Short mmCIF file of C-alpha atoms in Angstrom, two decimals:
data_model
loop_
_atom_site.label_atom_id
_atom_site.label_comp_id
_atom_site.label_asym_id
_atom_site.label_seq_id
_atom_site.Cartn_x
_atom_site.Cartn_y
_atom_site.Cartn_z
CA MET L 1 1.51 -22.17 74.89
CA ARG L 2 -0.80 -19.58 73.38
CA GLU L 3 -1.35 -19.47 69.64
CA ARG L 4 1.32 -17.47 67.82
CA THR L 5 0.63 -15.45 64.70
CA LEU L 6 3.09 -14.90 61.86
CA GLY L 7 2.56 -12.04 59.45
CA THR L 8 4.22 -12.03 56.05
CA LEU L 9 4.51 -8.83 54.05
CA THR L 10 5.34 -8.94 50.36
CA ILE L 11 6.31 -5.78 48.50
CA GLY L 12 3.88 -6.93 45.82
CA GLN L 13 0.46 -8.48 46.30
CA ALA L 14 -0.56 -11.27 48.67
CA PRO L 15 -0.72 -14.17 48.76
CA ARG L 16 2.55 -15.47 47.33
CA PRO L 17 1.85 -19.09 46.33
CA ASP L 18 5.44 -19.48 45.16
CA VAL L 19 6.95 -18.54 48.55
CA VAL L 20 4.34 -19.58 51.14
CA PRO L 21 5.02 -23.35 50.74
CA ILE L 22 8.67 -22.78 51.70
CA ILE L 23 7.61 -20.91 54.83
CA ASP L 24 5.09 -23.62 55.66
CA ARG L 25 7.80 -26.27 55.59
CA HIS L 26 9.81 -24.51 58.28
CA VAL L 27 7.14 -22.90 60.48
CA ALA L 28 4.90 -25.10 62.64
CA ALA L 29 1.34 -25.61 61.44
CA ARG L 30 0.03 -24.42 64.82
CA VAL L 31 1.28 -20.89 64.03
CA ARG L 32 -1.51 -18.80 62.53
CA ARG L 33 -0.64 -16.99 59.28
CA VAL L 34 -1.66 -13.56 58.05
CA HIS L 35 -0.51 -12.47 54.58
CA ARG L 36 -0.49 -8.91 53.30
CA GLY L 37 1.03 -7.07 50.35
CA VAL L 38 2.08 -3.44 50.03
CA LEU L 39 0.31 -3.30 46.66
CA ASP L 40 -2.87 -5.15 47.67
CA GLY L 41 -5.93 -3.74 45.93
CA LEU L 42 -4.01 -1.23 43.82
CA PRO L 43 -4.67 -1.14 40.06
CA HIS L 44 -1.73 -1.21 37.67
CA ALA L 45 -2.00 2.48 36.84
CA GLU L 46 -1.74 3.48 40.50
CA ILE L 47 1.17 1.13 41.11
CA GLU L 48 3.07 2.70 38.21
CA ALA L 49 2.26 6.24 39.29
CA ARG L 50 3.24 5.75 42.93
CA TYR L 51 6.00 3.18 42.91
CA LYS L 52 7.49 2.50 39.46
CA ALA L 53 11.28 2.77 39.58
CA GLN L 54 12.69 5.63 37.53
CA ALA L 55 16.11 5.79 35.91
CA GLY L 56 18.82 5.93 38.57
CA GLU L 57 16.60 4.77 41.44
CA ALA L 58 17.41 1.65 43.45
CA ALA L 59 14.86 -0.88 42.22
CA LEU L 60 13.15 -3.97 43.61
CA VAL L 61 11.35 -6.60 41.55
CA THR L 62 8.15 -8.45 42.36
CA ARG L 63 5.26 -10.21 40.68
CA LEU L 64 1.63 -9.18 41.03
CA LYS L 65 -1.28 -11.58 41.53
CA ASP L 66 -2.02 -11.56 37.80
CA GLY L 67 1.57 -12.54 36.99
CA THR L 68 2.76 -9.09 35.90
CA VAL L 69 6.39 -8.40 36.85
CA VAL L 70 7.08 -4.87 38.09
CA GLU L 71 10.18 -2.91 39.09
CA LEU L 72 9.54 -0.67 42.09
CA SER L 73 11.40 2.24 43.66
CA ARG L 74 13.00 0.99 46.87
CA GLU L 75 12.92 4.47 48.40
CA ARG L 76 9.23 5.05 47.70
CA MET L 77 8.30 1.51 48.71
CA ARG L 78 9.75 2.05 52.17
CA ASP L 79 6.75 4.03 53.48
CA GLY L 80 4.38 1.45 52.02
CA VAL L 81 6.27 -1.32 53.79
CA GLN L 82 6.06 0.58 57.09
CA ARG L 83 2.28 0.97 56.66
CA GLY L 84 2.02 -2.75 55.95
CA LEU L 85 3.88 -3.53 59.17
CA ALA L 86 1.42 -1.40 61.13
CA LEU L 87 -1.53 -3.24 59.59
CA LEU L 88 -0.04 -6.62 60.45
CA GLU L 89 0.56 -5.49 64.03
CA ASN L 90 -3.10 -4.48 64.18
CA ASP L 91 -3.91 -8.01 62.95
CA GLY L 92 -2.28 -9.31 66.13
CA CYS L 93 0.93 -10.68 64.62
CA ASP L 94 3.65 -11.75 67.04
CA ALA L 95 6.30 -11.80 64.32
CA ILE L 96 6.40 -10.26 60.86
CA LEU L 97 8.59 -11.51 58.02
CA ILE L 98 9.26 -9.15 55.13
CA LEU L 99 9.18 -11.13 51.89
CA CYS L 100 11.95 -9.15 50.24
CA THR L 101 15.73 -9.37 50.46
CA GLY L 102 16.17 -5.69 49.61
CA THR L 103 17.46 -3.19 52.14
CA PHE L 104 15.04 -0.79 53.85
CA GLU L 105 16.23 1.79 56.35
CA GLY L 106 14.56 2.45 59.68
CA LEU L 107 11.64 0.02 59.67
CA THR L 108 10.08 -0.51 63.08
CA CYS L 109 7.36 -2.45 64.88
CA ARG L 110 5.80 -1.38 68.17
CA ARG L 111 5.51 -4.88 69.60
CA ALA L 112 5.97 -7.62 67.01
CA TRP L 113 9.32 -9.21 66.20
CA LEU L 114 10.40 -7.78 62.85
CA ILE L 115 12.37 -10.19 60.65
CA GLU L 116 14.19 -8.46 57.81
CA PRO L 117 15.99 -10.93 55.52
CA ASP L 118 18.72 -8.41 54.68
CA HIS L 119 19.64 -8.36 58.41
CA ILE L 120 19.78 -12.16 58.71
CA ILE L 121 21.13 -13.54 55.45
CA PRO L 122 24.40 -11.59 54.92
CA PRO L 123 25.97 -12.38 58.33
CA MET L 124 24.80 -15.98 58.23
CA VAL L 125 26.21 -16.50 54.74
CA ALA L 126 29.44 -14.74 55.74
CA GLY L 127 29.85 -17.24 58.57
CA LEU L 128 29.32 -20.16 56.20
CA ILE L 129 31.53 -18.87 53.38
CA GLU L 130 34.38 -17.44 55.50
CA HIS L 131 37.37 -16.90 53.16
CA ARG L 132 35.73 -18.48 50.11
CA GLN L 133 34.28 -16.65 47.12
CA LEU L 134 30.51 -16.13 47.16
CA GLY L 135 28.58 -15.79 43.92
CA ILE L 136 25.21 -14.01 44.05
CA ILE L 137 22.39 -14.12 41.51
CA VAL L 138 20.14 -11.05 41.58
CA PRO L 139 17.06 -10.40 39.40
CA ILE L 140 18.21 -7.16 37.72
CA ALA L 141 21.60 -5.65 36.99
CA SER L 142 20.97 -2.41 38.88
CA GLN L 143 20.81 -4.38 42.15
CA ILE L 144 24.47 -5.32 41.83
CA GLU L 145 25.25 -1.76 42.88
CA SER L 146 22.20 -0.83 44.95
CA GLU L 147 22.33 -3.93 47.20
CA HIS L 148 26.12 -4.31 47.28
CA GLY L 149 26.56 -2.59 50.65
CA LYS L 150 24.73 -5.25 52.63
CA TRP L 151 27.53 -7.72 51.88
CA HIS L 152 30.22 -5.81 53.77
CA THR L 153 30.49 -8.65 56.31
CA LEU L 154 32.03 -10.98 53.71
CA ASP L 155 35.79 -11.52 53.81
CA ARG L 156 35.91 -11.18 50.02
CA PRO L 157 33.70 -8.98 47.83
CA PRO L 158 31.02 -11.13 46.18
CA ILE L 159 30.72 -11.62 42.45
CA PHE L 160 27.36 -11.19 40.74
CA ALA L 161 25.28 -12.46 37.85
CA THR L 162 21.69 -11.71 36.89
CA ALA L 163 18.67 -13.92 36.30
CA SER L 164 15.06 -13.19 37.20
CA PRO L 165 12.96 -15.73 39.10
CA TYR L 166 9.89 -14.27 37.42
CA SER L 167 10.80 -13.89 33.75
CA ASP L 168 13.83 -16.12 33.06
CA GLY L 169 13.83 -19.85 32.49
CA PRO L 170 16.17 -22.59 33.71
CA GLU L 171 18.62 -22.03 30.87
CA ARG L 172 19.26 -18.45 31.92
CA MET L 173 19.55 -19.51 35.56
CA LEU L 174 22.15 -22.11 34.66
CA SER L 175 24.05 -19.65 32.47
CA ALA L 176 24.24 -17.16 35.36
CA ALA L 177 25.46 -19.83 37.76
CA ARG L 178 28.11 -21.03 35.32
CA GLU L 179 29.30 -17.45 34.94
CA LEU L 180 29.79 -17.30 38.71
CA GLN L 181 31.49 -20.69 38.76
CA ARG L 182 33.96 -19.54 36.10
CA GLY L 183 34.61 -16.50 38.27
CA GLY L 184 35.69 -18.71 41.15
CA ALA L 185 32.49 -18.94 43.22
CA ALA L 186 32.54 -21.68 45.85
CA ALA L 187 28.80 -21.28 46.55
CA VAL L 188 25.86 -19.48 44.96
CA LEU L 189 23.23 -17.42 46.78
CA LEU L 190 19.87 -16.75 45.11
CA ASP L 191 19.23 -13.23 46.40
CA CYS L 192 15.52 -12.72 45.86
CA ILE L 193 12.52 -14.04 47.76
CA GLY L 194 11.04 -15.18 44.43
CA PHE L 195 13.70 -17.84 43.89
CA THR L 196 12.36 -21.26 44.91
CA GLU L 197 13.42 -24.90 44.91
CA ARG L 198 12.81 -25.22 41.18
CA HIS L 199 15.42 -22.53 40.57
CA ARG L 200 17.87 -24.29 42.86
CA ASP L 201 17.12 -27.60 41.11
CA ALA L 202 17.94 -25.96 37.77
CA LEU L 203 21.49 -25.41 39.04
CA ALA L 204 22.14 -29.01 40.12
CA GLU L 205 24.71 -29.68 37.42
CA ILE L 206 27.10 -26.92 38.54
CA ASP L 207 27.79 -29.05 41.65
CA LEU L 208 28.14 -26.09 44.03
CA PRO L 209 26.15 -25.32 47.20
CA VAL L 210 23.13 -23.17 46.32
CA ILE L 211 21.55 -21.12 49.12
CA LEU L 212 17.90 -20.03 48.94
CA SER L 213 17.30 -16.70 50.65
CA ASN L 214 13.68 -17.42 51.48
CA ALA L 215 14.55 -20.77 53.06
CA VAL L 216 17.16 -19.11 55.30
CA ALA L 217 14.61 -16.52 56.43
CA ALA L 218 11.86 -19.13 56.93
CA LYS L 219 14.13 -21.32 59.07
CA ALA L 220 14.97 -18.34 61.27
CA VAL L 221 11.28 -17.57 61.73
CA GLY L 222 10.56 -21.21 62.54
CA GLU L 223 13.15 -21.12 65.30
CA LEU L 224 11.80 -17.85 66.68
CA LEU L 225 8.25 -19.19 66.83
CA GLY L 226 9.17 -22.57 68.27
CA GLY L 227 9.82 -24.78 65.25
#
């Protein structure tokens, strides 16, 4: 079998040392990796001028290479994401995973398999949850409304709480999960690529299933590229 190449595209800056280890656990070592970020090489001032979310805009959250956390306009990021996909196709990628659980409309690749977490995770979780109540932790409160539509496949509307994987500690994570548990959640989904195993571990004492979005996406990619 010829060498396969996986491209990963973060809406921030590559690489993502918090997320890449999760991908590496589920994608075979023989698969070549290429990492790119929509904001690669851009100074802070240009990022703010081009992409900073304004009041009322659907926002996405990411962390830059220097650790700065930024809120970005989902609408204006869309064109940057499409350009990033084109660059990764030019790099020879067979499959491209977007490292964001936000919803983007109309993204395309000429040849490569495009893996969009917001297309994979909601139906998979709906199949697992069935009639039960799903609780979702999102990084910022505005995403409760802006990302709500992607959960239409659930039998019951989800309930939400907020905690950021980038700026909140384990106490805030646990508080958000307990809020969902009190609301009747039978399972908790961490709906941001930035949530990792340490965030899931912080929720161990609530004794509910906790689903990592990036692990779901990585497992799907691993299957697509042959384990």
